[in-house]
C-alpha cells in the first residue's frame, strides 16, 4: 500500500532497525516490544502524515502503510513469525503498523531531529523498540505544570515496567500538555530532567520486585544503595533516555500523554537515520 514517494522513509527505517545497537533479534522478545517509527521534519507535511487526532491510529495512508511495510519486512525478510522465532506472550497491536509523526505546527520546542543534532531541513526517522502506548491523564487543561509533571512521572515509574532496569522509552505529549509545560517555562530538556528526578520509586518497593533481572548491566542496585529503603530508584536514568514527541489532537481538559516503555538497559537503543530523497 505504500506510495513510491514513501520508499526513502522505509529505507531509513530499515537502516535503523538493522543497526547492531538496535538489537532487532531481541526486540520481539517475550513482553512484546515493537519498532515504533517516529518521523520528524519537512516530509511529515509533504507526505501527508497524520499528526492530529488519532496519531497512533487510523486516518493516514502514510502512517498506516509505512508502519505495515516495516512489519512485512520483518516477516518476509527477517522471518519474524509468531511461535518461531517470535515468542511474545500476548503480541503487540503495533505488529500491524506502528508509525507516528511529530507535529511541528503545535510543537513549542525544537523538533525531535534538531534536538538530536540534525538540520531543521532534514527529515529523520527515529526507531525505538517499545511497548504499546499507555495513556496518562495529566489534567493539563486545568492544572499547573507541577501537577502535570507529577502525573507524567507517576505514569512512567510503574513497578512492572522493564525501565526499572534503565534503558530508553518514548513519551508522546499531546499539544495541550506540551503547551502547558512550555507556558510554565519548561524547555524540552527541563521536562526530561524533571522526569529523571520525579519518575522514581523507593528502594523498599523496588527491592521486593524480584521479576527485575539481576543480570542487567544497569540493575537498580548498581544505581542506588539497596540497603537504603528511602533511596529513590530512577526509571529514567538520564535525559537522553527519554524520546519525547509532540503529536496528536488537542484533546479534553484531561490533557493526555502516552508513555511507551522500552525493554530496559540490555538493548533496543533508539536509532536515528536521515532520510535520503532522490
mmCIF file of C-alpha atoms in Angstrom:
data_model
loop_
_atom_site.group_PDB
_atom_site.id
_atom_site.type_symbol
_atom_site.label_atom_id
_atom_site.label_comp_id
_atom_site.label_asym_id
_atom_site.label_seq_id
_atom_site.Cartn_x
_atom_site.Cartn_y
_atom_site.Cartn_z
ATOM 1 C CA UNK A 1 0.000 0.000 0.000
ATOM 2 C CA UNK A 2 2.971 2.368 0.161
ATOM 3 C CA UNK A 3 3.248 5.072 -2.472
ATOM 4 C CA UNK A 4 6.578 5.241 -4.325
ATOM 5 C CA UNK A 5 7.436 8.510 -2.570
ATOM 6 C CA UNK A 6 7.320 6.698 0.787
ATOM 7 C CA UNK A 7 10.224 4.437 -0.133
ATOM 8 C CA UNK A 8 13.009 6.746 1.185
ATOM 9 C CA UNK A 9 11.271 6.770 4.592
ATOM 10 C CA UNK A 10 11.063 2.987 4.622
ATOM 11 C CA UNK A 11 14.714 2.641 3.626
ATOM 12 C CA UNK A 12 15.692 4.907 6.523
ATOM 13 C CA UNK A 13 13.687 2.743 8.934
ATOM 14 C CA UNK A 14 15.251 -0.488 7.677
ATOM 15 C CA UNK A 15 18.686 1.094 8.043
ATOM 16 C CA UNK A 16 17.812 1.983 11.648
ATOM 17 C CA UNK A 17 16.477 -1.405 12.729
ATOM 18 C CA UNK A 18 19.421 -3.155 11.067
ATOM 19 C CA UNK A 19 21.876 -1.212 13.238
ATOM 20 C CA UNK A 20 23.552 -3.675 15.656
ATOM 21 C CA UNK A 21 22.818 -1.379 18.623
ATOM 22 C CA UNK A 22 19.097 -1.737 17.972
ATOM 23 C CA UNK A 23 19.377 -5.470 18.656
ATOM 24 C CA UNK A 24 16.461 -6.383 16.443
ATOM 25 C CA UNK A 25 16.923 -10.059 17.277
ATOM 26 C CA UNK A 26 15.664 -9.322 20.816
ATOM 27 C CA UNK A 27 13.160 -6.561 20.051
ATOM 28 C CA UNK A 28 10.285 -9.034 19.678
ATOM 29 C CA UNK A 29 11.034 -10.820 22.940
ATOM 30 C CA UNK A 30 8.517 -12.215 25.429
ATOM 31 C CA UNK A 31 6.825 -8.980 26.632
ATOM 32 C CA UNK A 32 6.232 -7.764 23.076
ATOM 33 C CA UNK A 33 8.257 -4.719 22.086
ATOM 34 C CA UNK A 34 7.865 -3.446 18.542
ATOM 35 C CA UNK A 35 9.861 -0.931 16.497
ATOM 36 C CA UNK A 36 7.996 2.372 16.786
ATOM 37 C CA UNK A 37 8.773 4.690 13.885
ATOM 38 C CA UNK A 38 8.681 8.432 14.552
ATOM 39 C CA UNK A 39 9.063 10.666 11.501
ATOM 40 C CA UNK A 40 10.126 14.279 12.012
ATOM 41 C CA UNK A 41 10.984 17.004 9.551
ATOM 42 C CA UNK A 42 9.534 18.636 6.420
ATOM 43 C CA UNK A 43 8.425 15.356 4.826
ATOM 44 C CA UNK A 44 5.829 14.915 7.569
ATOM 45 C CA UNK A 45 3.651 17.566 5.949
ATOM 46 C CA UNK A 46 4.774 16.915 2.382
ATOM 47 C CA UNK A 47 3.809 13.229 2.508
ATOM 48 C CA UNK A 48 0.601 13.727 4.484
ATOM 49 C CA UNK A 49 1.375 12.018 7.781
ATOM 50 C CA UNK A 50 -1.334 12.320 10.421
ATOM 51 C CA UNK A 51 -0.161 14.439 13.349
ATOM 52 C CA UNK A 52 -3.572 15.326 14.762
ATOM 53 C CA UNK A 53 -6.340 13.255 16.346
ATOM 54 C CA UNK A 54 -5.648 9.531 16.245
ATOM 55 C CA UNK A 55 -1.915 9.962 15.680
ATOM 56 C CA UNK A 56 -1.304 6.342 16.731
ATOM 57 C CA UNK A 57 -4.320 5.077 14.846
ATOM 58 C CA UNK A 58 -6.166 5.347 11.573
ATOM 59 C CA UNK A 59 -6.590 8.227 9.157
ATOM 60 C CA UNK A 60 -3.381 8.411 7.140
ATOM 61 C CA UNK A 61 -2.086 6.262 4.328
ATOM 62 C CA UNK A 62 1.495 7.316 5.072
ATOM 63 C CA UNK A 63 1.368 6.304 8.747
ATOM 64 C CA UNK A 64 -0.501 3.083 8.095
ATOM 65 C CA UNK A 65 1.340 1.725 5.076
ATOM 66 C CA UNK A 66 4.870 2.630 6.151
ATOM 67 C CA UNK A 67 4.256 1.038 9.533
ATOM 68 C CA UNK A 68 2.769 -2.018 7.824
ATOM 69 C CA UNK A 69 5.671 -2.264 5.407
ATOM 70 C CA UNK A 70 8.114 -2.404 8.331
ATOM 71 C CA UNK A 71 6.312 -5.440 9.748
ATOM 72 C CA UNK A 72 6.214 -7.111 6.310
ATOM 73 C CA UNK A 73 9.978 -6.620 6.052
ATOM 74 C CA UNK A 74 10.413 -8.220 9.477
ATOM 75 C CA UNK A 75 8.206 -11.154 8.433
ATOM 76 C CA UNK A 76 9.280 -11.806 4.874
ATOM 77 C CA UNK A 77 12.960 -10.877 5.101
ATOM 78 C CA UNK A 78 13.650 -11.318 8.806
ATOM 79 C CA UNK A 79 11.484 -14.395 9.340
ATOM 80 C CA UNK A 80 9.822 -12.896 12.433
ATOM 81 C CA UNK A 81 6.751 -15.140 12.515
ATOM 82 C CA UNK A 82 4.688 -15.968 15.630
ATOM 83 C CA UNK A 83 5.758 -19.046 17.642
ATOM 84 C CA UNK A 84 9.113 -19.336 15.849
ATOM 85 C CA UNK A 85 11.120 -17.219 16.395
ATOM 86 C CA UNK A 86 8.668 -14.651 17.813
ATOM 87 C CA UNK A 87 7.888 -15.740 21.384
ATOM 88 C CA UNK A 88 5.876 -12.755 22.630
ATOM 89 C CA UNK A 89 3.338 -13.660 25.314
ATOM 90 C CA UNK A 90 0.465 -11.504 24.038
ATOM 91 C CA UNK A 91 1.931 -9.855 20.982
ATOM 92 C CA UNK A 92 1.506 -6.184 20.170
ATOM 93 C CA UNK A 93 -1.092 -4.245 18.124
ATOM 94 C CA UNK A 94 1.867 -2.443 16.582
ATOM 95 C CA UNK A 95 2.719 -5.655 14.749
ATOM 96 C CA UNK A 96 0.231 -4.473 12.151
ATOM 97 C CA UNK A 97 1.502 -0.899 11.951
ATOM 98 C CA UNK A 98 3.424 1.315 14.400
ATOM 99 C CA UNK A 99 4.336 4.632 12.816
ATOM 100 C CA UNK A 100 3.680 8.180 14.022
ATOM 101 C CA UNK A 101 4.926 11.617 13.043
ATOM 102 C CA UNK A 102 5.845 14.717 15.005
ATOM 103 C CA UNK A 103 3.560 17.746 14.717
ATOM 104 C CA UNK A 104 5.851 20.734 14.417
ATOM 105 C CA UNK A 105 2.948 23.145 13.912
ATOM 106 C CA UNK A 106 1.937 22.787 17.566
ATOM 107 C CA UNK A 107 5.354 21.939 18.972
ATOM 108 C CA UNK A 108 6.598 24.690 21.338
ATOM 109 C CA UNK A 109 10.095 23.186 21.360
ATOM 110 C CA UNK A 110 12.754 22.199 18.856
ATOM 111 C CA UNK A 111 11.874 19.240 16.600
ATOM 112 C CA UNK A 112 12.982 15.771 17.644
ATOM 113 C CA UNK A 113 15.582 15.539 14.901
ATOM 114 C CA UNK A 114 17.041 19.001 15.588
ATOM 115 C CA UNK A 115 17.345 18.099 19.269
ATOM 116 C CA UNK A 116 19.493 15.156 18.194
ATOM 117 C CA UNK A 117 21.841 17.216 16.024
ATOM 118 C CA UNK A 118 20.224 17.093 12.597
ATOM 119 C CA UNK A 119 19.411 20.162 10.491
ATOM 120 C CA UNK A 120 15.881 21.641 10.514
ATOM 121 C CA UNK A 121 15.517 20.911 6.792
ATOM 122 C CA UNK A 122 16.347 17.224 7.313
ATOM 123 C CA UNK A 123 13.700 14.537 7.571
ATOM 124 C CA UNK A 124 14.699 11.909 10.113
ATOM 125 C CA UNK A 125 13.262 8.600 11.289
ATOM 126 C CA UNK A 126 13.704 7.666 14.948
ATOM 127 C CA UNK A 127 13.030 3.999 15.692
ATOM 128 C CA UNK A 128 12.632 2.661 19.243
ATOM 129 C CA UNK A 129 11.701 -0.825 20.469
ATOM 130 C CA UNK A 130 8.797 -0.140 22.830
ATOM 131 C CA UNK A 131 5.511 -1.401 24.176
ATOM 132 C CA UNK A 132 2.130 -0.141 23.029
ATOM 133 C CA UNK A 133 1.204 3.352 24.306
ATOM 134 C CA UNK A 134 -0.163 3.663 27.854
ATOM 135 C CA UNK A 135 -2.407 6.706 28.308
ATOM 136 C CA UNK A 136 -1.635 9.214 31.079
ATOM 137 C CA UNK A 137 -4.299 11.768 32.066
ATOM 138 C CA UNK A 138 -2.271 14.812 33.119
ATOM 139 C CA UNK A 139 -5.005 17.375 33.729
ATOM 140 C CA UNK A 140 -3.043 19.847 31.583
ATOM 141 C CA UNK A 141 -6.222 21.740 30.665
ATOM 142 C CA UNK A 142 -6.804 22.923 34.227
ATOM 143 C CA UNK A 143 -3.707 22.032 36.276
ATOM 144 C CA UNK A 144 -0.399 23.825 36.911
ATOM 145 C CA UNK A 145 2.738 22.404 35.269
ATOM 146 C CA UNK A 146 3.963 20.952 38.560
ATOM 147 C CA UNK A 147 0.892 18.702 38.744
ATOM 148 C CA UNK A 148 1.300 17.710 35.096
ATOM 149 C CA UNK A 149 4.920 16.718 35.697
ATOM 150 C CA UNK A 150 3.895 14.725 38.773
ATOM 151 C CA UNK A 151 1.365 12.674 36.808
ATOM 152 C CA UNK A 152 3.709 12.118 33.867
ATOM 153 C CA UNK A 153 6.360 10.834 36.249
ATOM 154 C CA UNK A 154 3.907 8.562 38.038
ATOM 155 C CA UNK A 155 2.833 7.102 34.698
ATOM 156 C CA UNK A 156 6.451 6.227 33.946
ATOM 157 C CA UNK A 157 7.568 4.789 37.297
ATOM 158 C CA UNK A 158 5.455 1.627 37.242
ATOM 159 C CA UNK A 159 6.954 -1.355 39.059
ATOM 160 C CA UNK A 160 6.046 -3.750 36.276
ATOM 161 C CA UNK A 161 7.938 -1.667 33.725
ATOM 162 C CA UNK A 162 11.185 -3.038 32.357
ATOM 163 C CA UNK A 163 12.554 0.508 32.577
ATOM 164 C CA UNK A 164 13.144 -0.119 36.273
ATOM 165 C CA UNK A 165 16.361 -1.560 34.827
ATOM 166 C CA UNK A 166 17.114 1.597 32.844
ATOM 167 C CA UNK A 167 17.045 1.858 29.073
ATOM 168 C CA UNK A 168 15.056 4.106 26.771
ATOM 169 C CA UNK A 169 11.376 4.908 26.379
ATOM 170 C CA UNK A 170 9.134 7.144 24.261
ATOM 171 C CA UNK A 171 6.925 9.823 25.833
ATOM 172 C CA UNK A 172 4.291 11.231 23.468
ATOM 173 C CA UNK A 173 2.694 14.513 24.544
ATOM 174 C CA UNK A 174 -0.474 15.963 23.105
ATOM 175 C CA UNK A 175 -0.265 19.667 22.138
ATOM 176 C CA UNK A 176 -2.242 20.621 25.255
ATOM 177 C CA UNK A 177 0.348 19.021 27.515
ATOM 178 C CA UNK A 178 3.289 20.489 25.603
ATOM 179 C CA UNK A 179 1.716 23.961 25.681
ATOM 180 C CA UNK A 180 1.032 23.735 29.418
ATOM 181 C CA UNK A 181 4.645 22.871 30.202
ATOM 182 C CA UNK A 182 6.151 25.357 27.746
ATOM 183 C CA UNK A 183 3.996 28.205 29.089
ATOM 184 C CA UNK A 184 5.172 27.231 32.542
ATOM 185 C CA UNK A 185 8.725 27.979 31.438
ATOM 186 C CA UNK A 186 9.906 24.413 30.859
ATOM 187 C CA UNK A 187 12.124 23.578 27.892
ATOM 188 C CA UNK A 188 12.151 20.055 26.473
ATOM 189 C CA UNK A 189 15.395 19.357 28.335
ATOM 190 C CA UNK A 190 13.835 20.742 31.525
ATOM 191 C CA UNK A 191 10.950 18.282 31.227
ATOM 192 C CA UNK A 192 13.336 15.388 30.699
ATOM 193 C CA UNK A 193 15.380 16.385 33.725
ATOM 194 C CA UNK A 194 12.205 16.587 35.784
ATOM 195 C CA UNK A 195 11.357 13.024 34.741
ATOM 196 C CA UNK A 196 14.804 11.852 35.865
ATOM 197 C CA UNK A 197 14.159 13.408 39.276
ATOM 198 C CA UNK A 198 10.466 12.575 39.657
ATOM 199 C CA UNK A 199 9.918 9.215 37.893
ATOM 200 C CA UNK A 200 11.248 7.189 40.807
ATOM 201 C CA UNK A 201 10.151 4.583 43.329
ATOM 202 C CA UNK A 202 11.584 3.979 46.798
ATOM 203 C CA UNK A 203 14.025 1.111 47.266
ATOM 204 C CA UNK A 204 11.672 -0.523 49.780
ATOM 205 C CA UNK A 205 9.191 -1.114 46.945
ATOM 206 C CA UNK A 206 11.593 -1.924 44.146
ATOM 207 C CA UNK A 207 13.717 -4.469 46.006
ATOM 208 C CA UNK A 208 10.628 -6.601 46.560
ATOM 209 C CA UNK A 209 10.126 -6.737 42.780
ATOM 210 C CA UNK A 210 12.096 -9.909 42.064
ATOM 211 C CA UNK A 211 10.984 -10.001 38.443
ATOM 212 C CA UNK A 212 13.606 -7.347 37.647
ATOM 213 C CA UNK A 213 16.552 -9.262 36.215
ATOM 214 C CA UNK A 214 19.632 -9.259 38.432
ATOM 215 C CA UNK A 215 21.861 -9.673 35.377
ATOM 216 C CA UNK A 216 21.008 -6.293 33.886
ATOM 217 C CA UNK A 217 24.108 -4.092 33.437
ATOM 218 C CA UNK A 218 22.115 -1.191 34.838
ATOM 219 C CA UNK A 219 20.231 -3.037 37.547
ATOM 220 C CA UNK A 220 18.766 -0.649 40.124
ATOM 221 C CA UNK A 221 21.040 -1.842 42.947
ATOM 222 C CA UNK A 222 24.027 -0.593 40.949
ATOM 223 C CA UNK A 223 22.466 2.872 40.794
ATOM 224 C CA UNK A 224 21.334 3.339 44.400
ATOM 225 C CA UNK A 225 22.107 1.752 47.747
ATOM 226 C CA UNK A 226 19.843 -1.323 48.044
ATOM 227 C CA UNK A 227 20.090 -1.105 51.844
ATOM 228 C CA UNK A 228 18.651 2.421 51.976
ATOM 229 C CA UNK A 229 14.885 1.922 51.918
ATOM 230 C CA UNK A 230 14.284 5.641 51.412
ATOM 231 C CA UNK A 231 16.588 5.997 48.392
ATOM 232 C CA UNK A 232 14.822 6.555 45.084
ATOM 233 C CA UNK A 233 15.278 4.328 42.051
ATOM 234 C CA UNK A 234 15.085 6.375 38.809
ATOM 235 C CA UNK A 235 13.196 4.825 35.897
ATOM 236 C CA UNK A 236 14.657 7.444 33.539
ATOM 237 C CA UNK A 237 18.404 7.211 34.148
ATOM 238 C CA UNK A 238 19.360 10.281 32.073
ATOM 239 C CA UNK A 239 17.578 12.868 29.885
ATOM 240 C CA UNK A 240 18.848 11.201 26.723
ATOM 241 C CA UNK A 241 16.989 8.012 27.680
ATOM 242 C CA UNK A 242 13.664 9.753 27.043
ATOM 243 C CA UNK A 243 12.484 10.209 23.451
ATOM 244 C CA UNK A 244 9.876 12.982 23.719
ATOM 245 C CA UNK A 245 7.466 13.659 20.851
ATOM 246 C CA UNK A 246 4.700 16.251 20.391
ATOM 247 C CA UNK A 247 1.801 14.967 18.294
ATOM 248 C CA UNK A 248 -1.927 14.244 18.338
ATOM 249 C CA UNK A 249 -5.139 16.194 18.860
ATOM 250 C CA UNK A 250 -5.693 18.916 21.436
ATOM 251 C CA UNK A 251 -7.997 16.674 23.444
ATOM 252 C CA UNK A 252 -10.078 17.378 26.529
ATOM 253 C CA UNK A 253 -9.098 19.062 29.771
ATOM 254 C CA UNK A 254 -7.513 15.808 30.887
ATOM 255 C CA UNK A 255 -4.561 16.672 28.684
ATOM 256 C CA UNK A 256 -3.462 13.220 27.648
ATOM 257 C CA UNK A 257 0.013 11.881 27.058
ATOM 258 C CA UNK A 258 1.177 8.367 26.227
ATOM 259 C CA UNK A 259 4.184 6.509 27.566
ATOM 260 C CA UNK A 260 5.676 3.679 25.523
ATOM 261 C CA UNK A 261 8.011 1.780 27.892
ATOM 262 C CA UNK A 262 11.139 0.251 26.458
ATOM 263 C CA UNK A 263 12.793 -3.066 27.208
ATOM 264 C CA UNK A 264 15.458 -1.888 29.615
ATOM 265 C CA UNK A 265 19.200 -1.399 29.569
ATOM 266 C CA UNK A 266 20.215 -4.557 27.651
ATOM 267 C CA UNK A 267 19.393 -3.034 24.266
ATOM 268 C CA UNK A 268 16.793 -1.706 21.875
ATOM 269 C CA UNK A 269 18.603 1.622 21.762
ATOM 270 C CA UNK A 270 16.756 4.203 19.616
ATOM 271 C CA UNK A 271 18.297 4.680 16.208
ATOM 272 C CA UNK A 272 18.044 7.845 14.132
ATOM 273 C CA UNK A 273 18.604 7.998 10.391
ATOM 274 C CA UNK A 274 18.380 10.920 7.991
ATOM 275 C CA UNK A 275 16.065 10.143 5.109
ATOM 276 C CA UNK A 276 17.782 10.471 1.746
ATOM 277 C CA UNK A 277 15.411 11.546 -1.008
ATOM 278 C CA UNK A 278 16.348 11.201 -4.691
#
